[in-house]
Each structure stands twice: as structure tokens, then as C-alpha cells.
Amino acid sequence: LIMIFLWILGFSVSVYDVTSQSISLRWSKFSGASSYRVTATAVNTIGHSLLAHFSDVTLKATLTSLIPSTVYAIQAEAIDKNGIILAETQIMQSTAPDIPVIDQAYSKLSNSITVEWRAVPGATSYMLTAQDGDSFIETVVKNSPGTVTGLKPATLYRITIRSVNSGGKSQPSPFRKAKTVLAAPILSVSSPSCDSIALSWKDVYMAAGFSVSLMRSDGLGRMLRENTTNTSLIFTNLDPGTLYTIKAYAWNANGMPGDDFTYNQRTSPNAPADVKVAFNSGALRVSWMPTEGALTYSVTASSGLLKLKCNTSSSFCMVTSLQCSSEYYVSVTAYNDAGSSKPTDAVSLKTIPCAPVNISIEEDEPGHLLVSWSSVSFGHYYVAFVKSDDGLEVHCNTSYTQCHFQSDCGFTYFISVFAYNKAGQSPLGDVFNYTTAPCCPSDFRAAFVSSDTVRVTWAPVRGADLYETRAATWSTVVLCNDTAPACSLSALQCDTRYDITVRSFSEAGGSNTSCAPRHLATAPCSPEIKNISKEGLSVISVHWQSNNEDATYVVTARGEAGLWHCTGTGSSCTLTDLPCGSAFSVSAIARSPAGQSLPSYSVPLETAPCCPNDLILTQVTQSVTNISWSAGKGAQTYVTTLESPKGRAQCRTLQNYCLLGCITCGTNYTVSLKAISETGLTASCTYQGYSSSACCPSGVKLYRLSNNGIRVFWRASDETINYNTDLRGSKGNFTCTPRAGRSHCDITKIPCGDVYTVGVAPLTDKGPQLTFCPKKIYSVTCSGSSVGMVIYRGKSNAEHI
């Protein structure tokens, strides 16, 4: 939008839109104006002008029917109601060129459309617009033809064009439809083998098929072309190591081709031929015939996990750092920018053996040296050289890995070993020297001076600087080093067989390992008592940890009551007939032909208390019984129990007697007593059963008889019980015992005028009648000389527990 401002007396006009045949204006409101007049006059065209009037409320307008590409002088005037011009202003404005017409629109590339049109007079440039739905792309060009770029492949666009000059843009031309061609397939190219090239690409939008051509880049040979609907293709039977040019494009359903894609690809080289391998000053020289198209070569010499490589652009290579005792497999691979050839068939080559290692020298028996070493890969045989310090040298030729040599004590020998195969002799390895030890000490003696100490003595050996005394088991070694011909070995393990050896040492020769040991066994280990359990009355089992071989164990229980012993070969034995209520200290020892162990730590033992020898039960009342017993040795607390199906009574006491209540009359009870020691040991004692007395009768009453007698009546608790009646007064005592099942008894000729205490109690078979049954007091009066009234006076005051 071109805007030009001209101020006259505060009145201005501006342009806000221009087309080929119109100019749009706006002006400012002027005070006092009742109308506005606008005049447009063509500057270079005679007689063409346009006049327009507008009311005071209109501040903008569009002048139409103008001539394209023409400069107009535009004058705006503000007029009052009397027709007087209050203010005026003028601007110059050109119209846009005429609307162009598209001749044709077409696409040659997938991202552009080319448009052709006839030139429009006065146009300085043109604006091309390609619209796809709501999106569009605009491009300004100078003249025809013009191209819109940045488009999407295989897409239909509406194409319009506008002419442009300094005044503005024309209206859009009538549209033309044009579709972009298909995009080119983007190739991924490789040479999987020396005579093939593989291509793949992603599918192209709207593509119906693809065309791919291939030919040598140097122009030799013929072109290969393939049409396909797939997205991959392989060309075979190609020349190895040759550069090929590849061109590909897609076509749509109408057969119209799209963009093409060009790519240069070389086939990978063929494998080198005529590979030769030879040793050259300890290195490996590999040569071959050059292959077509190869840029570099790589030689690989493999031996297990080890790979040696040599890269070169020539036709030979030197592989160094070869290892001995190795078999190398040598292959050559050719490379170019397309990849690698297949490796050539491997050529095998074995190197000289390595020098034998792990050489060891030992005297496998007195006077004989055994030289041994580890076998060497590709070593066919070995030669061991042994030279003594007096100049004598011997050797051993063998296919094994050891040799035997005669030796004398006190000599130094120098040993070297070589390995051989068809490739030659191994390098010189380490040279070992070996000095034989002094001879073994003689007159060797060993004796125990305590349970864990042995003293060893021997006759001195000439030339020995030091003696080592060794007491060894399968897991431990006790050593004693001294310059004197005697040593004491202490802290020996019990129940252990020791091999005691005395070795002589010299500074150069070391120790003589052929000295015969003396076998000595130590006494058994002290057992450890684990637990003591009670197996029965006066029977105690003692368990210990059996940590000796072929030992007999003796367990001793010591106490004030005396000594008790038991013997066993396993891990327990039983002490019998131990007295009750006694305390002991229990310990154990182990015996074997080698001697006797120290005693174990003592474990205290307490036997259960003794049961009382006698127990006496006395019924105090109908529901209370007194129990007493003699003291039980070792007992502190007693628990007595009377138990029957009708109930249970129990008493816990520190005394040797107890009152048990809640006793049921006429019931058989089981009697038991527990004697408990101060430490909680318990002896359960059972005694003869106890039967409580029959129940006392109830409802005792006295009645007068007509014959000057008295009848005593009661309600019996059991019809099978015999009862005894007892009347005691100041004038005499009277008793009566009816037969079983009777509940009354008659006493004749009883003195009247006396107070009687009447008691009825069951008879017992163990003694006199029970005294705890309740007694009642009756007063018997006289009626003349006969019995009068019988009056109840209450219970006897003597009734109590």
C-alpha cells in the first residue's frame, strides 16, 4: 500500500489500495465542511478525468473505471454548505498494470511449476501464486516464463499471476491448475559382493512404478535398465572394482516420469590371487597379484584370539611381532570405497617353538634330580642340558617333558632346556641353577615332655648352617629353626598324628627334602560336656562332643555321696544308681593308646529330691484333712494333691504338713506329693489312696417313747452305712448302734431330769467313731418317775474345728 500525505490547512488525503482500474482513498475530517469533492485527472491522457462528491460523514471512497498503468492527479476539497471551498489537497498516484493472462503452467521438477504469459504494458514485475488448499506460495519474477519453487511433489496447485508496478498490484489472473511431478526416489546403494550392486529406496508418494538404469561410468559395456513396482533392486553379473553410474525416477499412473536421482557406485573388488607367504628375518612377508579396482589391501595373520594386521596400497606387506609356538592363518582382503572383497583362502604357517617354561628341579628321591617343564606348542622334542659346578655336563634328549639325572648332595647344577620342531630351535630360555641340600641329620629321636610339647634331638650334620624341625599334619605345620641339634615343638594339637621331620639347611643348598619323618601321635583332646539329661529314676545320661578318633571316654560324678563312673566310646554314657537329693560335679576324660587327655570342664549335677518315706492323712472335719510327712532329702518345697472324680485339693508348702480343705465325704482320693529342690528339680511321689469318712447324718432329733425310753432319729446320707448314737449326761452315758439302713435307734431306761449331749456319727472300720459330726443338746424332764418332755437346747458349744 502506497500512502502519500500532503497537508494544507490541516486537511490530508491518503491512498490505501490500488488495482488496475481503481484507487482507494481516505481523508481526514475537516471542521465546517458539509461535503467533500474528489477529482482524478489522468496526467498523460487528454480528456480523461473523474469527479465524485461525498457527504460530510464519508471519509473514504474508491475511484473506479480508471485506466491501467496510468498516473492520476487526485485533488480532494472540503466544501461548506454554501459551496465555498474551505480546504484542498492533492496527491499523485498511478494505477496498477493490467491483469495478465496465463498461457500455460507445467511442472518439470517435483518442487516447482513453470508459468508462461504475455507481457503486460507498464508492468515492472509479476507475482506468481501457487495455492494448495489454505496454503499458498508467492514468487516475484521479472518476466515470462516464471517458476514457483518450494512446492510439494505430486500435488495439484491453483496458479494465478498479478502484474506489479510502482503503483501496486493488479487483480489475480484467471487461475490455471498444474500438478507437480513425482519426487525422485532417494537411493541407498551398496555393493554386497564384487559382482553386484544393491539398491533400495523409500516409496514415493503417488508413484505407480520406478525405472532404474545402470552402466559403467567409463561408457564401456551396455546400459542395464529395470522397471519395477518394488522399492529394492539388485544388479548382478557386474565387473568387480568398477565404477557404475545409476539413475532412477518414479512415474505416476499416467506414465509421467518424475524427478530423477543419479548416484555413482563402485563394485567391491575381487579377492587377490596368487598369495605367497614366506619368513624374512623373523617377519612374515606376504605378496599377491593386484586386483582390479582395489585401493588398499589388508593382510590378517590370525592365531587363536590374536590377530596381526598389515595394511598397504602395494602388492606385498611385512607382518611383524610374530609369536613363537603359534600357527598363523594368513589371508588377504582387498578394499575400495564400495567395501571389501572376500578374504583369500587362509594359508597356514607354524613358527619355531617357544622356549620351555615352568622349569622345575626337584630331587624325586635321594641322589636323583627330576627336571620337568611345561610342554610347548609345536615342540616335537626337547633337549635338557645339566652341568655341575665341577665341569661335568650331561644332556637328555626326549619327546616327554621331564628328564632324570644323578645327583649328589652339596652340588650345584646349571640346567637349560630347548624345544625343537621343523622350523628350528627355540630361543634360549631361563637358565636355572640348583644346589642340593646337605644330607639328612642322623640319630633322630623324639619324646614328649608334656601333653602338647615334644623334644627332638639328632646328631649334627657337617656343613649344615641351620636345622629345621617340622611337625606336620594335613592342615597345620609347627616349625622350629635352630642352629643347635635339638628343638622343642610346643602347642601341638591334641588327638593328632604328626609327621616330625628334621631338615638340614645350607645357605646355598637349602633343605634336604628326602629326610624320612618319624610319626608321633598326641594324647586325645579334652572332651566337652554338652548336656546332662535325666533318663529315669537315678539314671543320668551325660552327652559330650566326641572330637577324638578311637578314644574311650570316662565320666566321673564326684559328690559328698561318693564317686560314680560310666564309660563310653561314642558321645554319651549313663550314670546309674545316683542317690536322690545329692549334688555332684561331673567331668570327663578321653583315653587312647597315645595317652590320656586333660579332664573336661566340670558341670554341676543335682539329682531330684528324695520322696518322704511316710505320709499320714488325718481327717479333721468332714471337709478338712490334715496331711503330714517326713522330710525328703534335698527338698525345699512340697506340693500335696488329693484328687478324685468329684474334685481336687492341693496344697503348696515349705513345711512337712498341710491342711487340705474342700474334701468331699465318703470319697476315694488318689494321694500324690511333689518334692521340689531349691533349683526347681522335682520328684513326683505317689502314695496309697485315701478314702474320706462317710458323711455325717442330718436332722438329728430326740423323741420320748412310751416305755420310759428315748428314740434318736436322723436322716442317713447313705443307706449302707452303720451309724452310732451317743448320749452323754451327768447321770450316765448311753450308746446305740442299729443295723445298716436304719435311721433311728432306741435307748430304754434312760434317766430323766438330765441334760444330754446327743451325737450321731458313721461307724468306721479303722477305729473309733468320728468325733467331728455335730452334737445337739436336749433336756429330758421327768413326769413323775417317767420320762417327761424332751426339749431341744441347741448345739453343743464344744463343736469347732
CSV table of C-alpha atoms in Angstrom, one decimal, residues 694-697 714 716-725 736-745 760-765 769-770 773:
chain,number,residue,atom,x,y,z
A,694,ALA,CA,-18.7,-91.2,105.4
A,695,CYS,CA,-20.9,-88.1,105.6
A,696,CYS,CA,-22.4,-87.1,109.0
A,697,PRO,CA,-26.2,-87.6,109.2
A,714,TRP,CA,-31.7,-88.9,111.9
A,716,ALA,CA,-28.9,-91.0,106.8
A,717,SER,CA,-26.5,-89.9,104.0
A,718,ASP,CA,-26.1,-93.5,102.7
A,719,GLU,CA,-28.4,-96.4,103.5
A,720,THR,CA,-25.4,-98.8,103.5
A,721,ILE,CA,-23.7,-97.1,106.4
A,722,ASN,CA,-24.0,-98.1,110.1
A,723,TYR,CA,-24.3,-95.2,112.5
A,724,ASN,CA,-23.5,-95.0,116.2
A,725,THR,CA,-25.5,-92.8,118.5
A,736,CYS,CA,-26.9,-97.4,120.4
A,737,THR,CA,-25.8,-98.9,117.1
A,738,PRO,CA,-28.6,-100.0,114.8
A,739,ARG,CA,-28.1,-102.2,111.8
A,740,ALA,CA,-27.3,-100.8,108.4
A,741,GLY,CA,-30.1,-99.0,106.6
A,742,ARG,CA,-31.8,-97.9,109.9
A,743,SER,CA,-32.1,-94.1,110.6
A,744,HIS,CA,-33.1,-94.3,114.2
A,745,CYS,CA,-32.1,-96.0,117.4
A,760,VAL,CA,-24.8,-89.5,115.7
A,761,ALA,CA,-21.8,-90.5,113.6
A,762,PRO,CA,-21.0,-93.1,111.0
A,763,LEU,CA,-19.0,-96.1,112.1
A,764,THR,CA,-15.5,-96.6,110.7
A,765,ASP,CA,-13.6,-99.8,110.1
A,769,GLN,CA,-16.3,-93.3,115.6
A,770,LEU,CA,-15.8,-89.9,114.1
A,773,CYS,CA,-20.0,-84.8,113.5
